[in-house]
């Protein structure tokens, strides 16, 4: 082979090239740690300037590489300053976690190993199994419960619903598919997250198969209406399959009466799925456990570790009480997945039999390292703190002459309005607040009226941040109303 025909690689070519990249990597770690350390002094959010927007939208395909250092400089200039802002202490928009420095470093280690965590006989598989076991124990599920780490709550919930549908459909749905026969019915509250509508459509049951139950004044599913709806569907020839209850609704943080719903599911022979996307970690706390009591009785439970467990995106979890039911919904055979007696494929590819994906990243490492380095008690203490901060914010609003609460505050979400402002003006107040860079709450609609919504799943927030929030909203509100 001629020297000019040398085989290619994407690794650095020489020892000097490796050292140059190593120095750049050290600089990246230093810059990102400094970024997190100084986040409080930066704006929460700021719009992209025209040059950055153009660089990210209009530049052509990079056929020729510019080198790692130049690419990194582009990241520093056009990307890092203009994120959504959820690493900031005063980001309370939607329900987003804000990550940790330890989790950031774990992501680097996971990328360096770069395994396909399909369930081979390797260390990455055992790390995920250990995390799943820890989660099952923390949630009060039985030893040996099955589970899977996912991209987030939507996929975790979809997997739980798919297992429940297979277990309660009354026929071999995997073999026969959806067929002429009784309409399969799934029940939820009117406050359930939109993942469920998408899942029903994707799974072929359609919106016709979804029955939304009304809520009480605290935005909790009405169990009496649920019982009536199940009876009416049976009488009409439909087949009730599953009830989806919520621990921490996305609008107000309300939790359905999980104990009563679990009892009803046992009585009716239905699958009991709990969407605990952000509220489930409250179960880890001795102070808060009673507010989500009944989670431990779920047939399947979905929640996000990147929300109220503060880990970097993305990492969700689904737990299934009965491992055989879990496997029955997904396990399949393929020649290239054949289990061997020894070697990496010894015992089969276990995670491929618990969900849809075969190729999976090493997302369990950030959970494993976060839990080992910080400890569950430290994480739980901040969950408790967020709930205390929500009560503190609620007290500030109640004492204000210009603000009013828009809903109860059962966990860590506070919804409020500027009293003298109409719907359009309250929206304007929120947008000006976000644009100011001081704080980023989000908005929602409760009982047909717009409300500013503060979702406190932030381990960096302090009480002084909520003082600043209330003062700034009052100041902006006065300007909007008087303009």
PDB file of N, CA and C in Angstrom, residues 60-152:
ATOM      1  N   UNK A  60     -24.042  26.461   5.475  1.00  0.00           N
ATOM      2  CA  UNK A  60     -24.126  25.260   4.650  1.00  0.00           C
ATOM      3  C   UNK A  60     -23.511  24.044   5.326  1.00  0.00           C
ATOM      4  N   UNK A  61     -23.608  22.918   4.648  1.00  0.00           N
ATOM      5  CA  UNK A  61     -23.034  21.674   5.156  1.00  0.00           C
ATOM      6  C   UNK A  61     -21.516  21.816   5.238  1.00  0.00           C
ATOM      7  N   UNK A  62     -20.904  21.485   6.384  1.00  0.00           N
ATOM      8  CA  UNK A  62     -19.443  21.599   6.505  1.00  0.00           C
ATOM      9  C   UNK A  62     -18.729  20.419   5.849  1.00  0.00           C
ATOM     10  N   UNK A  63     -18.525  20.502   4.551  1.00  0.00           N
ATOM     11  CA  UNK A  63     -17.856  19.413   3.826  1.00  0.00           C
ATOM     12  C   UNK A  63     -16.409  19.233   4.284  1.00  0.00           C
ATOM     13  N   UNK A  64     -15.757  20.339   4.557  1.00  0.00           N
ATOM     14  CA  UNK A  64     -14.386  20.302   5.048  1.00  0.00           C
ATOM     15  C   UNK A  64     -14.393  20.706   6.517  1.00  0.00           C
ATOM     16  N   UNK A  65     -13.774  19.910   7.366  1.00  0.00           N
ATOM     17  CA  UNK A  65     -13.749  20.211   8.781  1.00  0.00           C
ATOM     18  C   UNK A  65     -12.910  21.429   9.105  1.00  0.00           C
ATOM     19  N   UNK A  66     -13.334  22.185  10.126  1.00  0.00           N
ATOM     20  CA  UNK A  66     -12.579  23.370  10.551  1.00  0.00           C
ATOM     21  C   UNK A  66     -11.726  23.087  11.780  1.00  0.00           C
ATOM     22  N   UNK A  67     -11.836  21.892  12.338  1.00  0.00           N
ATOM     23  CA  UNK A  67     -11.052  21.548  13.517  1.00  0.00           C
ATOM     24  C   UNK A  67     -11.854  21.709  14.793  1.00  0.00           C
ATOM     25  N   UNK A  68     -11.479  20.946  15.818  1.00  0.00           N
ATOM     26  CA  UNK A  68     -12.225  20.943  17.066  1.00  0.00           C
ATOM     27  C   UNK A  68     -12.190  22.300  17.760  1.00  0.00           C
ATOM     28  N   UNK A  69     -11.064  22.982  17.723  1.00  0.00           N
ATOM     29  CA  UNK A  69     -10.940  24.269  18.412  1.00  0.00           C
ATOM     30  C   UNK A  69     -11.879  25.309  17.804  1.00  0.00           C
ATOM     31  N   UNK A  70     -11.947  25.358  16.485  1.00  0.00           N
ATOM     32  CA  UNK A  70     -12.830  26.328  15.822  1.00  0.00           C
ATOM     33  C   UNK A  70     -14.300  25.989  16.074  1.00  0.00           C
ATOM     34  N   UNK A  71     -14.626  24.684  16.026  1.00  0.00           N
ATOM     35  CA  UNK A  71     -16.002  24.275  16.306  1.00  0.00           C
ATOM     36  C   UNK A  71     -16.393  24.652  17.735  1.00  0.00           C
ATOM     37  N   UNK A  72     -15.454  24.488  18.656  1.00  0.00           N
ATOM     38  CA  UNK A  72     -15.721  24.837  20.053  1.00  0.00           C
ATOM     39  C   UNK A  72     -15.940  26.341  20.200  1.00  0.00           C
ATOM     40  N   UNK A  73     -15.179  27.141  19.496  1.00  0.00           N
ATOM     41  CA  UNK A  73     -15.367  28.584  19.565  1.00  0.00           C
ATOM     42  C   UNK A  73     -16.758  28.976  19.055  1.00  0.00           C
ATOM     43  N   UNK A  74     -17.233  28.279  18.029  1.00  0.00           N
ATOM     44  CA  UNK A  74     -18.591  28.536  17.536  1.00  0.00           C
ATOM     45  C   UNK A  74     -19.628  28.186  18.594  1.00  0.00           C
ATOM     46  N   UNK A  75     -19.394  27.087  19.310  1.00  0.00           N
ATOM     47  CA  UNK A  75     -20.284  26.702  20.411  1.00  0.00           C
ATOM     48  C   UNK A  75     -20.330  27.797  21.472  1.00  0.00           C
ATOM     49  N   UNK A  76     -19.162  28.300  21.863  1.00  0.00           N
ATOM     50  CA  UNK A  76     -19.112  29.329  22.893  1.00  0.00           C
ATOM     51  C   UNK A  76     -19.833  30.598  22.463  1.00  0.00           C
ATOM     52  N   UNK A  77     -19.721  30.949  21.186  1.00  0.00           N
ATOM     53  CA  UNK A  77     -20.290  32.201  20.700  1.00  0.00           C
ATOM     54  C   UNK A  77     -21.777  32.088  20.398  1.00  0.00           C
ATOM     55  N   UNK A  78     -22.185  30.992  19.753  1.00  0.00           N
ATOM     56  CA  UNK A  78     -23.538  30.933  19.209  1.00  0.00           C
ATOM     57  C   UNK A  78     -24.495  29.997  19.959  1.00  0.00           C
ATOM     58  N   UNK A  79     -23.981  29.087  20.774  1.00  0.00           N
ATOM     59  CA  UNK A  79     -24.835  28.071  21.378  1.00  0.00           C
ATOM     60  C   UNK A  79     -24.962  28.247  22.887  1.00  0.00           C
ATOM     61  N   UNK A  80     -23.855  28.238  23.589  1.00  0.00           N
ATOM     62  CA  UNK A  80     -23.889  28.220  25.053  1.00  0.00           C
ATOM     63  C   UNK A  80     -24.693  29.364  25.667  1.00  0.00           C
ATOM     64  N   UNK A  81     -24.597  30.601  25.186  1.00  0.00           N
ATOM     65  CA  UNK A  81     -25.315  31.685  25.871  1.00  0.00           C
ATOM     66  C   UNK A  81     -26.819  31.700  25.629  1.00  0.00           C
ATOM     67  N   UNK A  82     -27.317  30.895  24.696  1.00  0.00           N
ATOM     68  CA  UNK A  82     -28.692  31.079  24.232  1.00  0.00           C
ATOM     69  C   UNK A  82     -29.562  29.838  24.410  1.00  0.00           C
ATOM     70  N   UNK A  83     -29.316  29.077  25.445  1.00  0.00           N
ATOM     71  CA  UNK A  83     -30.165  27.931  25.742  1.00  0.00           C
ATOM     72  C   UNK A  83     -31.482  28.367  26.366  1.00  0.00           C
ATOM     73  N   UNK A  84     -32.336  27.402  26.667  1.00  0.00           N
ATOM     74  CA  UNK A  84     -33.647  27.700  27.260  1.00  0.00           C
ATOM     75  C   UNK A  84     -33.497  28.290  28.650  1.00  0.00           C
ATOM     76  N   UNK A  85     -32.380  27.974  29.343  1.00  0.00           N
ATOM     77  CA  UNK A  85     -32.111  28.614  30.624  1.00  0.00           C
ATOM     78  C   UNK A  85     -32.350  27.761  31.855  1.00  0.00           C
ATOM     79  N   UNK A  86     -32.639  26.469  31.664  1.00  0.00           N
ATOM     80  CA  UNK A  86     -33.061  25.660  32.812  1.00  0.00           C
ATOM     81  C   UNK A  86     -31.945  25.309  33.783  1.00  0.00           C
ATOM     82  N   UNK A  87     -30.699  25.713  33.513  1.00  0.00           N
ATOM     83  CA  UNK A  87     -29.634  25.553  34.502  1.00  0.00           C
ATOM     84  C   UNK A  87     -29.578  26.727  35.481  1.00  0.00           C
ATOM     85  N   UNK A  88     -30.400  27.739  35.262  1.00  0.00           N
ATOM     86  CA  UNK A  88     -30.361  28.963  36.073  1.00  0.00           C
ATOM     87  C   UNK A  88     -31.220  28.810  37.329  1.00  0.00           C
ATOM     88  N   UNK A  89     -30.816  29.435  38.440  1.00  0.00           N
ATOM     89  CA  UNK A  89     -31.603  29.329  39.678  1.00  0.00           C
ATOM     90  C   UNK A  89     -33.020  29.877  39.583  1.00  0.00           C
ATOM     91  N   UNK A  90     -33.262  30.795  38.639  1.00  0.00           N
ATOM     92  CA  UNK A  90     -34.605  31.371  38.520  1.00  0.00           C
ATOM     93  C   UNK A  90     -35.336  30.888  37.270  1.00  0.00           C
ATOM     94  N   UNK A  91     -34.970  29.694  36.827  1.00  0.00           N
ATOM     95  CA  UNK A  91     -35.763  29.052  35.769  1.00  0.00           C
ATOM     96  C   UNK A  91     -36.796  28.158  36.438  1.00  0.00           C
ATOM     97  N   UNK A  92     -38.081  28.497  36.219  1.00  0.00           N
ATOM     98  CA  UNK A  92     -39.190  27.707  36.759  1.00  0.00           C
ATOM     99  C   UNK A  92     -40.232  27.442  35.674  1.00  0.00           C
ATOM    100  N   UNK A  93     -39.793  27.407  34.430  1.00  0.00           N
ATOM    101  CA  UNK A  93     -40.725  27.207  33.330  1.00  0.00           C
ATOM    102  C   UNK A  93     -41.018  25.735  33.103  1.00  0.00           C
ATOM    103  N   UNK A  94     -42.287  25.441  32.787  1.00  0.00           N
ATOM    104  CA  UNK A  94     -42.712  24.075  32.530  1.00  0.00           C
ATOM    105  C   UNK A  94     -42.287  23.212  33.724  1.00  0.00           C
ATOM    106  N   UNK A  95     -41.846  22.002  33.547  1.00  0.00           N
ATOM    107  CA  UNK A  95     -41.235  21.249  34.655  1.00  0.00           C
ATOM    108  C   UNK A  95     -39.930  20.689  34.111  1.00  0.00           C
ATOM    109  N   UNK A  96     -38.873  21.435  34.290  1.00  0.00           N
ATOM    110  CA  UNK A  96     -37.566  21.027  33.788  1.00  0.00           C
ATOM    111  C   UNK A  96     -36.574  20.959  34.939  1.00  0.00           C
ATOM    112  N   UNK A  97     -35.800  19.897  34.954  1.00  0.00           N
ATOM    113  CA  UNK A  97     -34.697  19.824  35.889  1.00  0.00           C
ATOM    114  C   UNK A  97     -33.544  20.676  35.401  1.00  0.00           C
ATOM    115  N   UNK A  98     -32.547  20.859  36.260  1.00  0.00           N
ATOM    116  CA  UNK A  98     -31.440  21.732  35.869  1.00  0.00           C
ATOM    117  C   UNK A  98     -30.077  21.067  35.951  1.00  0.00           C
ATOM    118  N   UNK A  99     -30.037  19.773  36.174  1.00  0.00           N
ATOM    119  CA  UNK A  99     -28.790  19.041  36.071  1.00  0.00           C
ATOM    120  C   UNK A  99     -27.811  19.351  37.192  1.00  0.00           C
ATOM    121  N   UNK A 100     -26.742  18.586  37.242  1.00  0.00           N
ATOM    122  CA  UNK A 100     -25.683  18.787  38.229  1.00  0.00           C
ATOM    123  C   UNK A 100     -24.323  18.700  37.549  1.00  0.00           C
ATOM    124  N   UNK A 101     -23.311  19.230  38.211  1.00  0.00           N
ATOM    125  CA  UNK A 101     -21.955  19.143  37.672  1.00  0.00           C
ATOM    126  C   UNK A 101     -21.505  17.687  37.592  1.00  0.00           C
ATOM    127  N   UNK A 102     -21.864  16.898  38.610  1.00  0.00           N
ATOM    128  CA  UNK A 102     -21.491  15.482  38.595  1.00  0.00           C
ATOM    129  C   UNK A 102     -22.143  14.759  37.422  1.00  0.00           C
ATOM    130  N   UNK A 103     -23.400  15.084  37.153  1.00  0.00           N
ATOM    131  CA  UNK A 103     -24.088  14.461  36.030  1.00  0.00           C
ATOM    132  C   UNK A 103     -23.477  14.834  34.697  1.00  0.00           C
ATOM    133  N   UNK A 104     -23.023  16.090  34.582  1.00  0.00           N
ATOM    134  CA  UNK A 104     -22.358  16.535  33.353  1.00  0.00           C
ATOM    135  C   UNK A 104     -21.099  15.715  33.099  1.00  0.00           C
ATOM    136  N   UNK A 105     -20.311  15.517  34.139  1.00  0.00           N
ATOM    137  CA  UNK A 105     -19.081  14.742  33.992  1.00  0.00           C
ATOM    138  C   UNK A 105     -19.385  13.285  33.672  1.00  0.00           C
ATOM    139  N   UNK A 106     -20.447  12.757  34.260  1.00  0.00           N
ATOM    140  CA  UNK A 106     -20.837  11.370  33.975  1.00  0.00           C
ATOM    141  C   UNK A 106     -21.210  11.203  32.508  1.00  0.00           C
ATOM    142  N   UNK A 107     -21.831  12.225  31.916  1.00  0.00           N
ATOM    143  CA  UNK A 107     -22.175  12.148  30.501  1.00  0.00           C
ATOM    144  C   UNK A 107     -20.918  12.053  29.640  1.00  0.00           C
ATOM    145  N   UNK A 108     -19.883  12.759  30.042  1.00  0.00           N
ATOM    146  CA  UNK A 108     -18.626  12.681  29.308  1.00  0.00           C
ATOM    147  C   UNK A 108     -18.044  11.267  29.405  1.00  0.00           C
ATOM    148  N   UNK A 109     -18.078  10.684  30.600  1.00  0.00           N
ATOM    149  CA  UNK A 109     -17.558   9.331  30.774  1.00  0.00           C
ATOM    150  C   UNK A 109     -18.373   8.325  29.958  1.00  0.00           C
ATOM    151  N   UNK A 110     -19.700   8.501  29.957  1.00  0.00           N
ATOM    152  CA  UNK A 110     -20.561   7.589  29.194  1.00  0.00           C
ATOM    153  C   UNK A 110     -20.247   7.673  27.710  1.00  0.00           C
ATOM    154  N   UNK A 111     -20.030   8.892  27.212  1.00  0.00           N
ATOM    155  CA  UNK A 111     -19.702   9.055  25.796  1.00  0.00           C
ATOM    156  C   UNK A 111     -18.350   8.456  25.471  1.00  0.00           C
ATOM    157  N   UNK A 112     -17.416   8.535  26.426  1.00  0.00           N
ATOM    158  CA  UNK A 112     -16.102   7.940  26.197  1.00  0.00           C
ATOM    159  C   UNK A 112     -16.157   6.427  26.099  1.00  0.00           C
ATOM    160  N   UNK A 113     -16.967   5.789  26.966  1.00  0.00           N
ATOM    161  CA  UNK A 113     -17.148   4.339  26.862  1.00  0.00           C
ATOM    162  C   UNK A 113     -17.957   3.977  25.622  1.00  0.00           C
ATOM    163  N   UNK A 114     -19.033   4.753  25.387  1.00  0.00           N
ATOM    164  CA  UNK A 114     -19.874   4.619  24.198  1.00  0.00           C
ATOM    165  C   UNK A 114     -20.413   3.207  23.982  1.00  0.00           C
ATOM    166  N   UNK A 115     -20.978   2.586  25.020  1.00  0.00           N
ATOM    167  CA  UNK A 115     -21.543   1.255  24.795  1.00  0.00           C
ATOM    168  C   UNK A 115     -22.949   1.345  24.199  1.00  0.00           C
ATOM    169  N   UNK A 116     -23.372   0.282  23.545  1.00  0.00           N
ATOM    170  CA  UNK A 116     -24.777   0.116  23.180  1.00  0.00           C
ATOM    171  C   UNK A 116     -25.410  -0.682  24.307  1.00  0.00           C
ATOM    172  N   UNK A 117     -26.218  -0.022  25.143  1.00  0.00           N
ATOM    173  CA  UNK A 117     -26.762  -0.673  26.331  1.00  0.00           C
ATOM    174  C   UNK A 117     -28.065  -1.387  25.959  1.00  0.00           C
ATOM    175  N   UNK A 118     -27.911  -2.409  25.144  1.00  0.00           N
ATOM    176  CA  UNK A 118     -29.063  -3.213  24.748  1.00  0.00           C
ATOM    177  C   UNK A 118     -29.350  -4.324  25.737  1.00  0.00           C
ATOM    178  N   UNK A 119     -28.424  -4.551  26.651  1.00  0.00           N
ATOM    179  CA  UNK A 119     -28.628  -5.601  27.637  1.00  0.00           C
ATOM    180  C   UNK A 119     -27.641  -6.742  27.482  1.00  0.00           C
ATOM    181  N   UNK A 120     -26.463  -6.454  26.978  1.00  0.00           N
ATOM    182  CA  UNK A 120     -25.428  -7.478  26.837  1.00  0.00           C
ATOM    183  C   UNK A 120     -24.879  -7.854  28.215  1.00  0.00           C
ATOM    184  N   UNK A 121     -23.987  -8.825  28.240  1.00  0.00           N
ATOM    185  CA  UNK A 121     -23.332  -9.204  29.491  1.00  0.00           C
ATOM    186  C   UNK A 121     -22.117  -8.304  29.669  1.00  0.00           C
ATOM    187  N   UNK A 122     -22.379  -7.092  30.166  1.00  0.00           N
ATOM    188  CA  UNK A 122     -21.305  -6.117  30.330  1.00  0.00           C
ATOM    189  C   UNK A 122     -21.611  -5.198  31.505  1.00  0.00           C
ATOM    190  N   UNK A 123     -20.654  -4.351  31.842  1.00  0.00           N
ATOM    191  CA  UNK A 123     -20.798  -3.496  33.014  1.00  0.00           C
ATOM    192  C   UNK A 123     -21.928  -2.488  32.864  1.00  0.00           C
ATOM    193  N   UNK A 124     -22.117  -1.932  31.645  1.00  0.00           N
ATOM    194  CA  UNK A 124     -23.162  -0.929  31.442  1.00  0.00           C
ATOM    195  C   UNK A 124     -24.548  -1.513  31.721  1.00  0.00           C
ATOM    196  N   UNK A 125     -24.767  -2.750  31.328  1.00  0.00           N
ATOM    197  CA  UNK A 125     -26.047  -3.408  31.598  1.00  0.00           C
ATOM    198  C   UNK A 125     -26.258  -3.553  33.103  1.00  0.00           C
ATOM    199  N   UNK A 126     -25.221  -3.947  33.814  1.00  0.00           N
ATOM    200  CA  UNK A 126     -25.355  -4.127  35.257  1.00  0.00           C
ATOM    201  C   UNK A 126     -25.577  -2.802  35.970  1.00  0.00           C
ATOM    202  N   UNK A 127     -24.978  -1.717  35.442  1.00  0.00           N
ATOM    203  CA  UNK A 127     -25.240  -0.397  36.011  1.00  0.00           C
ATOM    204  C   UNK A 127     -26.715  -0.050  35.867  1.00  0.00           C
ATOM    205  N   UNK A 128     -27.286  -0.269  34.674  1.00  0.00           N
ATOM    206  CA  UNK A 128     -28.699   0.046  34.481  1.00  0.00           C
ATOM    207  C   UNK A 128     -29.584  -0.825  35.352  1.00  0.00           C
ATOM    208  N   UNK A 129     -29.272  -2.107  35.440  1.00  0.00           N
ATOM    209  CA  UNK A 129     -30.066  -2.991  36.296  1.00  0.00           C
ATOM    210  C   UNK A 129     -29.996  -2.538  37.755  1.00  0.00           C
ATOM    211  N   UNK A 130     -28.830  -2.080  38.194  1.00  0.00           N
ATOM    212  CA  UNK A 130     -28.715  -1.624  39.569  1.00  0.00           C
ATOM    213  C   UNK A 130     -29.545  -0.372  39.799  1.00  0.00           C
ATOM    214  N   UNK A 131     -29.513   0.562  38.856  1.00  0.00           N
ATOM    215  CA  UNK A 131     -30.317   1.775  38.983  1.00  0.00           C
ATOM    216  C   UNK A 131     -31.802   1.429  39.012  1.00  0.00           C
ATOM    217  N   UNK A 132     -32.232   0.517  38.151  1.00  0.00           N
ATOM    218  CA  UNK A 132     -33.634   0.099  38.135  1.00  0.00           C
ATOM    219  C   UNK A 132     -34.015  -0.521  39.481  1.00  0.00           C
ATOM    220  N   UNK A 133     -33.123  -1.354  40.025  1.00  0.00           N
ATOM    221  CA  UNK A 133     -33.388  -1.941  41.330  1.00  0.00           C
ATOM    222  C   UNK A 133     -33.496  -0.890  42.419  1.00  0.00           C
ATOM    223  N   UNK A 134     -32.607   0.099  42.380  1.00  0.00           N
ATOM    224  CA  UNK A 134     -32.694   1.198  43.350  1.00  0.00           C
ATOM    225  C   UNK A 134     -34.015   1.945  43.217  1.00  0.00           C
ATOM    226  N   UNK A 135     -34.433   2.210  41.967  1.00  0.00           N
ATOM    227  CA  UNK A 135     -35.670   2.947  41.752  1.00  0.00           C
ATOM    228  C   UNK A 135     -36.876   2.154  42.255  1.00  0.00           C
ATOM    229  N   UNK A 136     -36.899   0.854  41.998  1.00  0.00           N
ATOM    230  CA  UNK A 136     -38.007   0.020  42.464  1.00  0.00           C
ATOM    231  C   UNK A 136     -38.096   0.061  43.991  1.00  0.00           C
ATOM    232  N   UNK A 137     -36.953  -0.031  44.656  1.00  0.00           N
ATOM    233  CA  UNK A 137     -36.953   0.004  46.127  1.00  0.00           C
ATOM    234  C   UNK A 137     -37.398   1.369  46.632  1.00  0.00           C
ATOM    235  N   UNK A 138     -36.912   2.437  46.016  1.00  0.00           N
ATOM    236  CA  UNK A 138     -37.288   3.785  46.439  1.00  0.00           C
ATOM    237  C   UNK A 138     -38.772   4.053  46.241  1.00  0.00           C
ATOM    238  N   UNK A 139     -39.383   3.427  45.241  1.00  0.00           N
ATOM    239  CA  UNK A 139     -40.794   3.638  44.945  1.00  0.00           C
ATOM    240  C   UNK A 139     -41.705   2.622  45.637  1.00  0.00           C
ATOM    241  N   UNK A 140     -41.133   1.764  46.473  1.00  0.00           N
ATOM    242  CA  UNK A 140     -41.955   0.806  47.195  1.00  0.00           C
ATOM    243  C   UNK A 140     -42.443  -0.353  46.362  1.00  0.00           C
ATOM    244  N   UNK A 141     -41.838  -0.549  45.179  1.00  0.00           N
ATOM    245  CA  UNK A 141     -42.213  -1.673  44.326  1.00  0.00           C
ATOM    246  C   UNK A 141     -41.517  -2.936  44.838  1.00  0.00           C
ATOM    247  N   UNK A 142     -42.045  -4.118  44.506  1.00  0.00           N
ATOM    248  CA  UNK A 142     -41.454  -5.358  45.030  1.00  0.00           C
ATOM    249  C   UNK A 142     -40.074  -5.627  44.455  1.00  0.00           C
ATOM    250  N   UNK A 143     -39.243  -6.318  45.233  1.00  0.00           N
ATOM    251  CA  UNK A 143     -37.941  -6.751  44.736  1.00  0.00           C
ATOM    252  C   UNK A 143     -38.161  -7.622  43.508  1.00  0.00           C
ATOM    253  N   UNK A 144     -37.347  -7.407  42.492  1.00  0.00           N
ATOM    254  CA  UNK A 144     -37.500  -8.165  41.254  1.00  0.00           C
ATOM    255  C   UNK A 144     -38.410  -7.514  40.242  1.00  0.00           C
ATOM    256  N   UNK A 145     -38.986  -6.347  40.581  1.00  0.00           N
ATOM    257  CA  UNK A 145     -39.792  -5.631  39.589  1.00  0.00           C
ATOM    258  C   UNK A 145     -38.934  -5.325  38.372  1.00  0.00           C
ATOM    259  N   UNK A 146     -39.573  -5.301  37.210  1.00  0.00           N
ATOM    260  CA  UNK A 146     -38.858  -5.032  35.970  1.00  0.00           C
ATOM    261  C   UNK A 146     -38.825  -3.529  35.711  1.00  0.00           C
ATOM    262  N   UNK A 147     -38.013  -3.118  34.755  1.00  0.00           N
ATOM    263  CA  UNK A 147     -37.957  -1.710  34.434  1.00  0.00           C
ATOM    264  C   UNK A 147     -37.031  -1.419  33.284  1.00  0.00           C
ATOM    265  N   UNK A 148     -36.998  -0.148  32.906  1.00  0.00           N
ATOM    266  CA  UNK A 148     -36.191   0.293  31.779  1.00  0.00           C
ATOM    267  C   UNK A 148     -35.962   1.788  31.927  1.00  0.00           C
ATOM    268  N   UNK A 149     -34.771   2.244  31.570  1.00  0.00           N
ATOM    269  CA  UNK A 149     -34.494   3.671  31.515  1.00  0.00           C
ATOM    270  C   UNK A 149     -34.742   4.153  30.093  1.00  0.00           C
ATOM    271  N   UNK A 150     -35.418   5.274  29.971  1.00  0.00           N
ATOM    272  CA  UNK A 150     -35.903   5.763  28.685  1.00  0.00           C
ATOM    273  C   UNK A 150     -35.449   7.202  28.451  1.00  0.00           C
ATOM    274  N   UNK A 151     -35.840   7.745  27.305  1.00  0.00           N
ATOM    275  CA  UNK A 151     -35.525   9.137  27.005  1.00  0.00           C
ATOM    276  C   UNK A 151     -36.258  10.090  27.937  1.00  0.00           C
ATOM    277  N   UNK A 152     -37.408   9.698  28.428  1.00  0.00           N
ATOM    278  CA  UNK A 152     -38.182  10.578  29.291  1.00  0.00           C
ATOM    279  C   UNK A 152     -39.541   9.999  29.592  1.00  0.00           C
TER     280      UNK A 152
END
